[in-house]
Amino acid sequence: AIETAVAGCDVAVLDLKMPRMGGLELAGHLKEKDPDLQIVILTGYGNMETAIEAVQRGIFDYIGKAEIDMVRLERAVREASERARLTRTNRELVTKLTVSNNRLQALQSVSTALSREPHQDRVLESLTRAARELTGSATARVILFAASHSEDIVIEAASGDGAETLVGVRLQPGEGVAALAAKTERAISGQDLARHPVQPHVPEVLV
């Protein structure tokens, strides 16, 4: 039963009295493996003491066999499954919110630091370092574009992996991720690249 629960299920229906291990004891082991798993206990020996213990152990429902029918059992399992789903969803949302808050705080710290930095090269270096930390990327590059009288995009300054080879390079529209980012003035995702294929220029990671 423990192996099955760990493999993935939302609800376990257990008998209170079983040969080698009681239902409440097994429920405790299952909850240790998966706190979101919901337990329904069936018993023909129910009393107030075991019912209270079941509640304390986080049992979703405690049904006496004398009262049970398939409709009641089906309803209990369905409701227990819904609680398991909601619990997992809430945990995922909390995790995502925590990550977002951490990133927001990091961005605010970076913005404050950059606003006090008068040197352009240090600003770019700080942005590159912050990009690596916030995204968990192994590589990152920050590129500063200059205005051009033609449609070409001129790289005025750069920082990060391989940046020293880019300064002064002219990119034509559609040539590389950098050109696409400059044209759209927003972050470029994998879906954008699928919809708007770009011509390779140099291997680049643009932040």
PDB file of C-alpha atoms in Angstrom, residues 4-170:
ATOM      1  CA  THR A   4       1.308   2.236  -4.365  1.00  0.00           C
ATOM      2  CA  ALA A   5       0.664   5.538  -2.578  1.00  0.00           C
ATOM      3  CA  VAL A   6       4.182   6.812  -3.256  1.00  0.00           C
ATOM      4  CA  ALA A   7       3.780   5.870  -6.915  1.00  0.00           C
ATOM      5  CA  GLY A   8       0.901   8.333  -7.064  1.00  0.00           C
ATOM      6  CA  CYS A   9      -2.702   8.329  -5.883  1.00  0.00           C
ATOM      7  CA  ASP A  10      -5.048  10.856  -4.298  1.00  0.00           C
ATOM      8  CA  VAL A  11      -7.091   8.700  -1.912  1.00  0.00           C
ATOM      9  CA  ALA A  12      -6.481   5.557   0.140  1.00  0.00           C
ATOM     10  CA  VAL A  13      -9.407   3.597   1.608  1.00  0.00           C
ATOM     11  CA  LEU A  14      -8.240   1.586   4.630  1.00  0.00           C
ATOM     12  CA  ASP A  15      -9.814  -0.812   7.092  1.00  0.00           C
ATOM     13  CA  LEU A  16      -9.297   0.110  10.745  1.00  0.00           C
ATOM     14  CA  LYS A  17      -8.484  -3.508  11.648  1.00  0.00           C
ATOM     15  CA  MET A  18      -5.991  -5.337   9.427  1.00  0.00           C
ATOM     16  CA  PRO A  19      -3.796  -8.396  10.073  1.00  0.00           C
ATOM     17  CA  ARG A  20      -0.285  -6.930  10.287  1.00  0.00           C
ATOM     18  CA  MET A  21      -0.865  -3.210  10.737  1.00  0.00           C
ATOM     19  CA  GLY A  22      -3.839  -1.161  11.874  1.00  0.00           C
ATOM     20  CA  GLY A  23      -5.479   1.316   9.513  1.00  0.00           C
ATOM     21  CA  LEU A  24      -4.516   4.361  11.577  1.00  0.00           C
ATOM     22  CA  GLU A  25      -0.897   3.259  11.782  1.00  0.00           C
ATOM     23  CA  LEU A  26      -0.756   2.653   8.048  1.00  0.00           C
ATOM     24  CA  ALA A  27      -2.428   6.021   7.462  1.00  0.00           C
ATOM     25  CA  GLY A  28       0.391   7.654   9.434  1.00  0.00           C
ATOM     26  CA  HIS A  29       3.041   6.008   7.258  1.00  0.00           C
ATOM     27  CA  LEU A  30       1.202   7.026   4.091  1.00  0.00           C
ATOM     28  CA  LYS A  31       0.894  10.630   5.268  1.00  0.00           C
ATOM     29  CA  GLU A  32       4.636  10.731   5.965  1.00  0.00           C
ATOM     30  CA  LYS A  33       5.303   9.700   2.372  1.00  0.00           C
ATOM     31  CA  ASP A  34       2.682  12.022   0.869  1.00  0.00           C
ATOM     32  CA  PRO A  35       1.093  14.684   3.127  1.00  0.00           C
ATOM     33  CA  ASP A  36      -1.458  15.516   0.415  1.00  0.00           C
ATOM     34  CA  LEU A  37      -2.821  11.955   0.287  1.00  0.00           C
ATOM     35  CA  GLN A  38      -6.346  11.753   1.731  1.00  0.00           C
ATOM     36  CA  ILE A  39      -7.355   8.772   3.867  1.00  0.00           C
ATOM     37  CA  VAL A  40     -10.816   7.237   4.296  1.00  0.00           C
ATOM     38  CA  ILE A  41     -11.087   4.750   7.181  1.00  0.00           C
ATOM     39  CA  LEU A  42     -13.682   1.961   7.233  1.00  0.00           C
ATOM     40  CA  THR A  43     -14.426   0.222  10.508  1.00  0.00           C
ATOM     41  CA  GLY A  44     -16.834  -2.204  12.116  1.00  0.00           C
ATOM     42  CA  TYR A  45     -15.391  -1.468  15.557  1.00  0.00           C
ATOM     43  CA  GLY A  46     -15.723   2.276  15.673  1.00  0.00           C
ATOM     44  CA  ASN A  47     -15.928   4.270  18.878  1.00  0.00           C
ATOM     45  CA  MET A  48     -15.473   7.901  19.854  1.00  0.00           C
ATOM     46  CA  GLU A  49     -11.866   7.391  20.907  1.00  0.00           C
ATOM     47  CA  THR A  50     -10.720   6.008  17.559  1.00  0.00           C
ATOM     48  CA  ALA A  51     -12.779   8.618  15.709  1.00  0.00           C
ATOM     49  CA  ILE A  52     -11.004  11.409  17.601  1.00  0.00           C
ATOM     50  CA  GLU A  53      -7.633   9.811  16.923  1.00  0.00           C
ATOM     51  CA  ALA A  54      -8.509   9.597  13.240  1.00  0.00           C
ATOM     52  CA  VAL A  55      -9.283  13.334  13.148  1.00  0.00           C
ATOM     53  CA  GLN A  56      -6.008  14.104  14.931  1.00  0.00           C
ATOM     54  CA  ARG A  57      -4.098  12.080  12.351  1.00  0.00           C
ATOM     55  CA  GLY A  58      -5.672  14.076   9.507  1.00  0.00           C
ATOM     56  CA  ILE A  59      -8.032  11.344   8.280  1.00  0.00           C
ATOM     57  CA  PHE A  60     -10.456  12.772   5.731  1.00  0.00           C
ATOM     58  CA  ASP A  61     -13.427  10.548   6.607  1.00  0.00           C
ATOM     59  CA  TYR A  62     -14.208   7.830   9.139  1.00  0.00           C
ATOM     60  CA  ILE A  63     -17.073   5.566   8.127  1.00  0.00           C
ATOM     61  CA  GLY A  64     -18.644   2.779  10.156  1.00  0.00           C
ATOM     62  CA  LYS A  65     -19.309  -0.338   8.113  1.00  0.00           C
ATOM     63  CA  ALA A  66     -22.840  -0.551   9.536  1.00  0.00           C
ATOM     64  CA  GLU A  67     -23.575   2.857   7.960  1.00  0.00           C
ATOM     65  CA  ILE A  68     -21.771   2.382   4.684  1.00  0.00           C
ATOM     66  CA  ASP A  69     -23.232   1.955   1.221  1.00  0.00           C
ATOM     67  CA  MET A  70     -21.682   2.456  -2.197  1.00  0.00           C
ATOM     68  CA  VAL A  71     -23.205   5.923  -2.597  1.00  0.00           C
ATOM     69  CA  ARG A  72     -21.697   7.125   0.691  1.00  0.00           C
ATOM     70  CA  LEU A  73     -18.320   5.567  -0.084  1.00  0.00           C
ATOM     71  CA  GLU A  74     -18.239   6.974  -3.609  1.00  0.00           C
ATOM     72  CA  ARG A  75     -19.071  10.455  -2.315  1.00  0.00           C
ATOM     73  CA  ALA A  76     -16.361  10.250   0.353  1.00  0.00           C
ATOM     74  CA  VAL A  77     -13.722   9.175  -2.181  1.00  0.00           C
ATOM     75  CA  ARG A  78     -14.767  11.861  -4.669  1.00  0.00           C
ATOM     76  CA  GLU A  79     -14.621  14.614  -2.039  1.00  0.00           C
ATOM     77  CA  ALA A  80     -11.307  13.322  -0.694  1.00  0.00           C
ATOM     78  CA  SER A  81      -9.850  13.334  -4.201  1.00  0.00           C
ATOM     79  CA  GLU A  82     -10.980  16.927  -4.705  1.00  0.00           C
ATOM     80  CA  ARG A  83      -9.320  17.977  -1.445  1.00  0.00           C
ATOM     81  CA  ALA A  84      -6.066  16.286  -2.503  1.00  0.00           C
ATOM     82  CA  ARG A  85      -6.174  18.130  -5.820  1.00  0.00           C
ATOM     83  CA  LEU A  86      -6.871  21.493  -4.166  1.00  0.00           C
ATOM     84  CA  THR A  87      -4.122  20.946  -1.596  1.00  0.00           C
ATOM     85  CA  ARG A  88      -1.530  20.212  -4.275  1.00  0.00           C
ATOM     86  CA  THR A  89      -2.706  23.150  -6.383  1.00  0.00           C
ATOM     87  CA  ASN A  90      -2.469  25.514  -3.408  1.00  0.00           C
ATOM     88  CA  ARG A  91       1.030  24.300  -2.603  1.00  0.00           C
ATOM     89  CA  GLU A  92       2.153  24.845  -6.195  1.00  0.00           C
ATOM     90  CA  LEU A  93       0.675  28.350  -6.198  1.00  0.00           C
ATOM     91  CA  VAL A  94       2.395  29.218  -2.926  1.00  0.00           C
ATOM     92  CA  THR A  95       5.706  27.943  -4.310  1.00  0.00           C
ATOM     93  CA  LYS A  96       5.327  29.997  -7.489  1.00  0.00           C
ATOM     94  CA  LEU A  97       4.364  33.075  -5.480  1.00  0.00           C
ATOM     95  CA  THR A  98       7.400  32.651  -3.248  1.00  0.00           C
ATOM     96  CA  VAL A  99       9.698  32.378  -6.270  1.00  0.00           C
ATOM     97  CA  SER A 100       8.088  35.454  -7.852  1.00  0.00           C
ATOM     98  CA  ASN A 101       8.458  37.462  -4.636  1.00  0.00           C
ATOM     99  CA  ASN A 102      12.110  36.469  -4.324  1.00  0.00           C
ATOM    100  CA  ARG A 103      12.765  37.530  -7.911  1.00  0.00           C
ATOM    101  CA  LEU A 104      10.927  40.825  -7.381  1.00  0.00           C
ATOM    102  CA  GLN A 105      12.994  41.591  -4.299  1.00  0.00           C
ATOM    103  CA  ALA A 106      16.175  40.741  -6.197  1.00  0.00           C
ATOM    104  CA  LEU A 107      15.159  43.004  -9.083  1.00  0.00           C
ATOM    105  CA  GLN A 108      14.418  45.853  -6.694  1.00  0.00           C
ATOM    106  CA  SER A 109      17.833  45.424  -5.090  1.00  0.00           C
ATOM    107  CA  VAL A 110      19.518  45.409  -8.506  1.00  0.00           C
ATOM    108  CA  SER A 111      17.564  48.482  -9.634  1.00  0.00           C
ATOM    109  CA  THR A 112      18.579  50.380  -6.511  1.00  0.00           C
ATOM    110  CA  ALA A 113      22.232  49.457  -6.971  1.00  0.00           C
ATOM    111  CA  LEU A 114      22.221  50.371 -10.679  1.00  0.00           C
ATOM    112  CA  SER A 115      20.644  53.759 -10.054  1.00  0.00           C
ATOM    113  CA  ARG A 116      23.720  54.697  -7.996  1.00  0.00           C
ATOM    114  CA  GLU A 117      26.284  53.419 -10.518  1.00  0.00           C
ATOM    115  CA  PRO A 118      27.582  56.111 -12.913  1.00  0.00           C
ATOM    116  CA  HIS A 119      29.787  53.823 -15.037  1.00  0.00           C
ATOM    117  CA  GLN A 120      28.125  52.108 -17.998  1.00  0.00           C
ATOM    118  CA  ASP A 121      30.431  49.084 -18.039  1.00  0.00           C
ATOM    119  CA  ARG A 122      29.732  48.342 -14.381  1.00  0.00           C
ATOM    120  CA  VAL A 123      25.997  48.693 -14.976  1.00  0.00           C
ATOM    121  CA  LEU A 124      26.156  46.112 -17.759  1.00  0.00           C
ATOM    122  CA  GLU A 125      28.276  43.777 -15.639  1.00  0.00           C
ATOM    123  CA  SER A 126      25.778  44.049 -12.771  1.00  0.00           C
ATOM    124  CA  LEU A 127      22.874  43.315 -15.106  1.00  0.00           C
ATOM    125  CA  THR A 128      24.641  40.240 -16.490  1.00  0.00           C
ATOM    126  CA  ARG A 129      25.419  38.920 -13.017  1.00  0.00           C
ATOM    127  CA  ALA A 130      21.852  39.539 -11.829  1.00  0.00           C
ATOM    128  CA  ALA A 131      20.449  37.796 -14.918  1.00  0.00           C
ATOM    129  CA  ARG A 132      22.482  34.665 -14.203  1.00  0.00           C
ATOM    130  CA  GLU A 133      21.404  34.611 -10.567  1.00  0.00           C
ATOM    131  CA  LEU A 134      17.711  35.253 -11.222  1.00  0.00           C
ATOM    132  CA  THR A 135      17.322  32.775 -14.079  1.00  0.00           C
ATOM    133  CA  GLY A 136      19.788  30.128 -12.927  1.00  0.00           C
ATOM    134  CA  SER A 137      21.457  30.256 -16.349  1.00  0.00           C
ATOM    135  CA  ALA A 138      24.998  29.104 -16.903  1.00  0.00           C
ATOM    136  CA  THR A 139      25.580  31.914 -19.404  1.00  0.00           C
ATOM    137  CA  ALA A 140      24.124  35.376 -19.976  1.00  0.00           C
ATOM    138  CA  ARG A 141      24.841  38.423 -22.060  1.00  0.00           C
ATOM    139  CA  VAL A 142      23.664  42.027 -21.929  1.00  0.00           C
ATOM    140  CA  ILE A 143      23.798  44.050 -25.148  1.00  0.00           C
ATOM    141  CA  LEU A 144      23.398  47.819 -25.547  1.00  0.00           C
ATOM    142  CA  PHE A 145      22.239  48.975 -28.982  1.00  0.00           C
ATOM    143  CA  ALA A 146      23.029  52.297 -30.661  1.00  0.00           C
ATOM    144  CA  ALA A 147      20.786  54.240 -33.004  1.00  0.00           C
ATOM    145  CA  SER A 148      21.496  53.813 -36.695  1.00  0.00           C
ATOM    146  CA  HIS A 149      20.455  55.809 -39.777  1.00  0.00           C
ATOM    147  CA  SER A 150      19.846  52.536 -41.625  1.00  0.00           C
ATOM    148  CA  GLU A 151      17.796  49.510 -40.649  1.00  0.00           C
ATOM    149  CA  ASP A 152      20.915  47.883 -39.239  1.00  0.00           C
ATOM    150  CA  ILE A 153      21.272  47.520 -35.473  1.00  0.00           C
ATOM    151  CA  VAL A 154      24.654  48.531 -34.055  1.00  0.00           C
ATOM    152  CA  ILE A 155      25.952  46.953 -30.850  1.00  0.00           C
ATOM    153  CA  GLU A 156      27.466  49.816 -28.884  1.00  0.00           C
ATOM    154  CA  ALA A 157      28.437  47.900 -25.741  1.00  0.00           C
ATOM    155  CA  ALA A 158      28.090  44.407 -24.325  1.00  0.00           C
ATOM    156  CA  SER A 159      28.821  42.408 -21.213  1.00  0.00           C
ATOM    157  CA  GLY A 160      28.850  38.706 -20.446  1.00  0.00           C
ATOM    158  CA  ASP A 161      29.911  35.562 -22.254  1.00  0.00           C
ATOM    159  CA  GLY A 162      31.677  36.370 -25.526  1.00  0.00           C
ATOM    160  CA  ALA A 163      30.723  40.038 -25.288  1.00  0.00           C
ATOM    161  CA  GLU A 164      34.161  41.315 -26.292  1.00  0.00           C
ATOM    162  CA  THR A 165      33.607  40.089 -29.872  1.00  0.00           C
ATOM    163  CA  LEU A 166      30.309  41.910 -30.329  1.00  0.00           C
ATOM    164  CA  VAL A 167      31.068  45.597 -29.821  1.00  0.00           C
ATOM    165  CA  GLY A 168      30.723  47.429 -33.143  1.00  0.00           C
ATOM    166  CA  VAL A 169      28.916  44.542 -34.860  1.00  0.00           C
ATOM    167  CA  ARG A 170      26.020  45.490 -37.170  1.00  0.00           C
TER     168      ARG A 170
END
